[in-house]
Amino acid sequence: MTLLILAGLFFLTAVAYSAVGFGGGSTYNALLILSEMDYRLIPAIALSCNILVVGGGLYHYLRGGFLTINSLLPFIVLSVPMAWLGGRLPVSEQVFIGLLGFSLLVAGTQMLIKPQVTGMHKSLGKTGYWFTAV
């Protein structure tokens, strides 16, 4: 896969996922695996692209008053060190690709069989955000 095609697919992924409030990290991972990128570089590239796309959405949600810093703080405080710790774990290429493939398969299956919740969502409250983040 040429770099130009990969860049185009990354752009389409970013547009599609950002339109529904997501970052596209799993698709970036899959595209990089298919392009035979060095597996040790994949997490950093996918995370960088994901942060860029999610950051744009986060800006718009904060500006529109749909989110507050207090509701985001538990997720930020807990996710940053956990992502760093996870990134420090040495894994082989086979384990990395196997875990990635398995997690994408499970996520896709869940989307197909899990019923969608409709109606208004109940607010979590201050302690609920911390509990959910953990």
PDB file of N, CA and C in Angstrom, residues 6-47:
ATOM      1  N   LEU A   6      -2.493   5.255   1.775  1.00  0.00           N
ATOM      2  CA  LEU A   6      -2.639   5.170   3.228  1.00  0.00           C
ATOM      3  C   LEU A   6      -3.091   6.512   3.811  1.00  0.00           C
ATOM      4  N   ALA A   7      -2.508   7.601   3.324  1.00  0.00           N
ATOM      5  CA  ALA A   7      -2.903   8.935   3.797  1.00  0.00           C
ATOM      6  C   ALA A   7      -4.363   9.224   3.446  1.00  0.00           C
ATOM      7  N   GLY A   8      -4.779   8.845   2.251  1.00  0.00           N
ATOM      8  CA  GLY A   8      -6.172   9.034   1.852  1.00  0.00           C
ATOM      9  C   GLY A   8      -7.131   8.230   2.717  1.00  0.00           C
ATOM     10  N   LEU A   9      -6.759   6.989   3.022  1.00  0.00           N
ATOM     11  CA  LEU A   9      -7.594   6.155   3.886  1.00  0.00           C
ATOM     12  C   LEU A   9      -7.639   6.701   5.311  1.00  0.00           C
ATOM     13  N   PHE A  10      -6.515   7.255   5.779  1.00  0.00           N
ATOM     14  CA  PHE A  10      -6.496   7.885   7.102  1.00  0.00           C
ATOM     15  C   PHE A  10      -7.427   9.096   7.116  1.00  0.00           C
ATOM     16  N   PHE A  11      -7.398   9.885   6.058  1.00  0.00           N
ATOM     17  CA  PHE A  11      -8.266  11.059   5.980  1.00  0.00           C
ATOM     18  C   PHE A  11      -9.737  10.650   5.995  1.00  0.00           C
ATOM     19  N   LEU A  12     -10.098   9.655   5.183  1.00  0.00           N
ATOM     20  CA  LEU A  12     -11.485   9.181   5.154  1.00  0.00           C
ATOM     21  C   LEU A  12     -11.911   8.630   6.514  1.00  0.00           C
ATOM     22  N   THR A  13     -10.996   7.932   7.177  1.00  0.00           N
ATOM     23  CA  THR A  13     -11.276   7.412   8.521  1.00  0.00           C
ATOM     24  C   THR A  13     -11.534   8.555   9.488  1.00  0.00           C
ATOM     25  N   ALA A  14     -10.678   9.568   9.448  1.00  0.00           N
ATOM     26  CA  ALA A  14     -10.826  10.710  10.357  1.00  0.00           C
ATOM     27  C   ALA A  14     -12.151  11.419  10.132  1.00  0.00           C
ATOM     28  N   VAL A  15     -12.522  11.624   8.882  1.00  0.00           N
ATOM     29  CA  VAL A  15     -13.780  12.308   8.569  1.00  0.00           C
ATOM     30  C   VAL A  15     -14.970  11.472   9.039  1.00  0.00           C
ATOM     31  N   ALA A  16     -14.961  10.184   8.720  1.00  0.00           N
ATOM     32  CA  ALA A  16     -16.093   9.321   9.074  1.00  0.00           C
ATOM     33  C   ALA A  16     -16.254   9.198  10.588  1.00  0.00           C
ATOM     34  N   TYR A  17     -15.166   8.944  11.287  1.00  0.00           N
ATOM     35  CA  TYR A  17     -15.258   8.755  12.736  1.00  0.00           C
ATOM     36  C   TYR A  17     -15.562  10.061  13.462  1.00  0.00           C
ATOM     37  N   SER A  18     -14.966  11.159  13.017  1.00  0.00           N
ATOM     38  CA  SER A  18     -15.220  12.430  13.702  1.00  0.00           C
ATOM     39  C   SER A  18     -16.666  12.881  13.522  1.00  0.00           C
ATOM     40  N   ALA A  19     -17.294  12.471  12.437  1.00  0.00           N
ATOM     41  CA  ALA A  19     -18.690  12.838  12.201  1.00  0.00           C
ATOM     42  C   ALA A  19     -19.630  12.242  13.245  1.00  0.00           C
ATOM     43  N   VAL A  20     -19.208  11.149  13.886  1.00  0.00           N
ATOM     44  CA  VAL A  20     -20.051  10.512  14.904  1.00  0.00           C
ATOM     45  C   VAL A  20     -19.426  10.582  16.296  1.00  0.00           C
ATOM     46  N   GLY A  21     -18.391  11.399  16.453  1.00  0.00           N
ATOM     47  CA  GLY A  21     -17.815  11.632  17.774  1.00  0.00           C
ATOM     48  C   GLY A  21     -16.743  10.663  18.217  1.00  0.00           C
ATOM     49  N   PHE A  22     -16.150   9.937  17.293  1.00  0.00           N
ATOM     50  CA  PHE A  22     -15.083   8.997  17.630  1.00  0.00           C
ATOM     51  C   PHE A  22     -13.780   9.431  16.987  1.00  0.00           C
ATOM     52  N   GLY A  23     -12.695   8.714  17.293  1.00  0.00           N
ATOM     53  CA  GLY A  23     -11.389   9.078  16.771  1.00  0.00           C
ATOM     54  C   GLY A  23     -10.882   8.192  15.652  1.00  0.00           C
ATOM     55  N   GLY A  24     -11.304   6.934  15.604  1.00  0.00           N
ATOM     56  CA  GLY A  24     -10.880   6.036  14.539  1.00  0.00           C
ATOM     57  C   GLY A  24      -9.642   5.221  14.833  1.00  0.00           C
ATOM     58  N   GLY A  25      -9.231   5.158  16.094  1.00  0.00           N
ATOM     59  CA  GLY A  25      -7.990   4.474  16.466  1.00  0.00           C
ATOM     60  C   GLY A  25      -7.901   3.036  15.996  1.00  0.00           C
ATOM     61  N   SER A  26      -8.978   2.287  16.101  1.00  0.00           N
ATOM     62  CA  SER A  26      -8.942   0.882  15.694  1.00  0.00           C
ATOM     63  C   SER A  26      -8.744   0.753  14.186  1.00  0.00           C
ATOM     64  N   THR A  27      -9.333   1.651  13.431  1.00  0.00           N
ATOM     65  CA  THR A  27      -9.166   1.601  11.977  1.00  0.00           C
ATOM     66  C   THR A  27      -7.755   2.000  11.575  1.00  0.00           C
ATOM     67  N   TYR A  28      -7.173   2.992  12.261  1.00  0.00           N
ATOM     68  CA  TYR A  28      -5.781   3.346  11.980  1.00  0.00           C
ATOM     69  C   TYR A  28      -4.877   2.143  12.235  1.00  0.00           C
ATOM     70  N   ASN A  29      -5.112   1.444  13.347  1.00  0.00           N
ATOM     71  CA  ASN A  29      -4.324   0.248  13.652  1.00  0.00           C
ATOM     72  C   ASN A  29      -4.449  -0.786  12.540  1.00  0.00           C
ATOM     73  N   ALA A  30      -5.675  -1.069  12.122  1.00  0.00           N
ATOM     74  CA  ALA A  30      -5.902  -2.069  11.085  1.00  0.00           C
ATOM     75  C   ALA A  30      -5.248  -1.660   9.763  1.00  0.00           C
ATOM     76  N   LEU A  31      -5.380  -0.397   9.387  1.00  0.00           N
ATOM     77  CA  LEU A  31      -4.764   0.073   8.138  1.00  0.00           C
ATOM     78  C   LEU A  31      -3.244  -0.040   8.191  1.00  0.00           C
ATOM     79  N   LEU A  32      -2.665   0.293   9.331  1.00  0.00           N
ATOM     80  CA  LEU A  32      -1.211   0.210   9.464  1.00  0.00           C
ATOM     81  C   LEU A  32      -0.728  -1.235   9.427  1.00  0.00           C
ATOM     82  N   ILE A  33      -1.480  -2.146  10.028  1.00  0.00           N
ATOM     83  CA  ILE A  33      -1.132  -3.569   9.959  1.00  0.00           C
ATOM     84  C   ILE A  33      -1.193  -4.037   8.508  1.00  0.00           C
ATOM     85  N   LEU A  34      -2.259  -3.661   7.795  1.00  0.00           N
ATOM     86  CA  LEU A  34      -2.409  -4.070   6.399  1.00  0.00           C
ATOM     87  C   LEU A  34      -1.335  -3.469   5.499  1.00  0.00           C
ATOM     88  N   SER A  35      -0.814  -2.303   5.876  1.00  0.00           N
ATOM     89  CA  SER A  35       0.233  -1.673   5.066  1.00  0.00           C
ATOM     90  C   SER A  35       1.619  -2.200   5.418  1.00  0.00           C
ATOM     91  N   GLU A  36       1.679  -3.182   6.325  1.00  0.00           N
ATOM     92  CA  GLU A  36       2.929  -3.820   6.745  1.00  0.00           C
ATOM     93  C   GLU A  36       3.892  -2.849   7.419  1.00  0.00           C
ATOM     94  N   MET A  37       3.340  -1.890   8.146  1.00  0.00           N
ATOM     95  CA  MET A  37       4.137  -0.960   8.945  1.00  0.00           C
ATOM     96  C   MET A  37       4.804  -1.745  10.073  1.00  0.00           C
ATOM     97  N   ASP A  38       5.967  -1.293  10.509  1.00  0.00           N
ATOM     98  CA  ASP A  38       6.646  -1.906  11.652  1.00  0.00           C
ATOM     99  C   ASP A  38       5.703  -1.850  12.852  1.00  0.00           C
ATOM    100  N   TYR A  39       5.386  -3.003  13.415  1.00  0.00           N
ATOM    101  CA  TYR A  39       4.374  -3.074  14.475  1.00  0.00           C
ATOM    102  C   TYR A  39       4.737  -2.246  15.699  1.00  0.00           C
ATOM    103  N   ARG A  40       6.009  -1.952  15.902  1.00  0.00           N
ATOM    104  CA  ARG A  40       6.421  -1.151  17.058  1.00  0.00           C
ATOM    105  C   ARG A  40       6.057   0.319  16.886  1.00  0.00           C
ATOM    106  N   LEU A  41       5.851   0.761  15.652  1.00  0.00           N
ATOM    107  CA  LEU A  41       5.474   2.149  15.385  1.00  0.00           C
ATOM    108  C   LEU A  41       3.960   2.360  15.379  1.00  0.00           C
ATOM    109  N   ILE A  42       3.215   1.295  15.195  1.00  0.00           N
ATOM    110  CA  ILE A  42       1.767   1.402  15.013  1.00  0.00           C
ATOM    111  C   ILE A  42       1.056   2.076  16.183  1.00  0.00           C
ATOM    112  N   PRO A  43       1.305   1.675  17.434  1.00  0.00           N
ATOM    113  CA  PRO A  43       0.571   2.332  18.530  1.00  0.00           C
ATOM    114  C   PRO A  43       0.788   3.840  18.592  1.00  0.00           C
ATOM    115  N   ALA A  44       2.015   4.291  18.388  1.00  0.00           N
ATOM    116  CA  ALA A  44       2.299   5.730  18.462  1.00  0.00           C
ATOM    117  C   ALA A  44       1.614   6.495  17.328  1.00  0.00           C
ATOM    118  N   ILE A  45       1.633   5.939  16.132  1.00  0.00           N
ATOM    119  CA  ILE A  45       0.998   6.603  14.989  1.00  0.00           C
ATOM    120  C   ILE A  45      -0.516   6.641  15.172  1.00  0.00           C
ATOM    121  N   ALA A  46      -1.094   5.498  15.528  1.00  0.00           N
ATOM    122  CA  ALA A  46      -2.551   5.434  15.704  1.00  0.00           C
ATOM    123  C   ALA A  46      -3.007   6.337  16.846  1.00  0.00           C
ATOM    124  N   LEU A  47      -2.265   6.340  17.946  1.00  0.00           N
ATOM    125  CA  LEU A  47      -2.632   7.187  19.082  1.00  0.00           C
ATOM    126  C   LEU A  47      -2.551   8.664  18.709  1.00  0.00           C
TER     127      LEU A  47
END
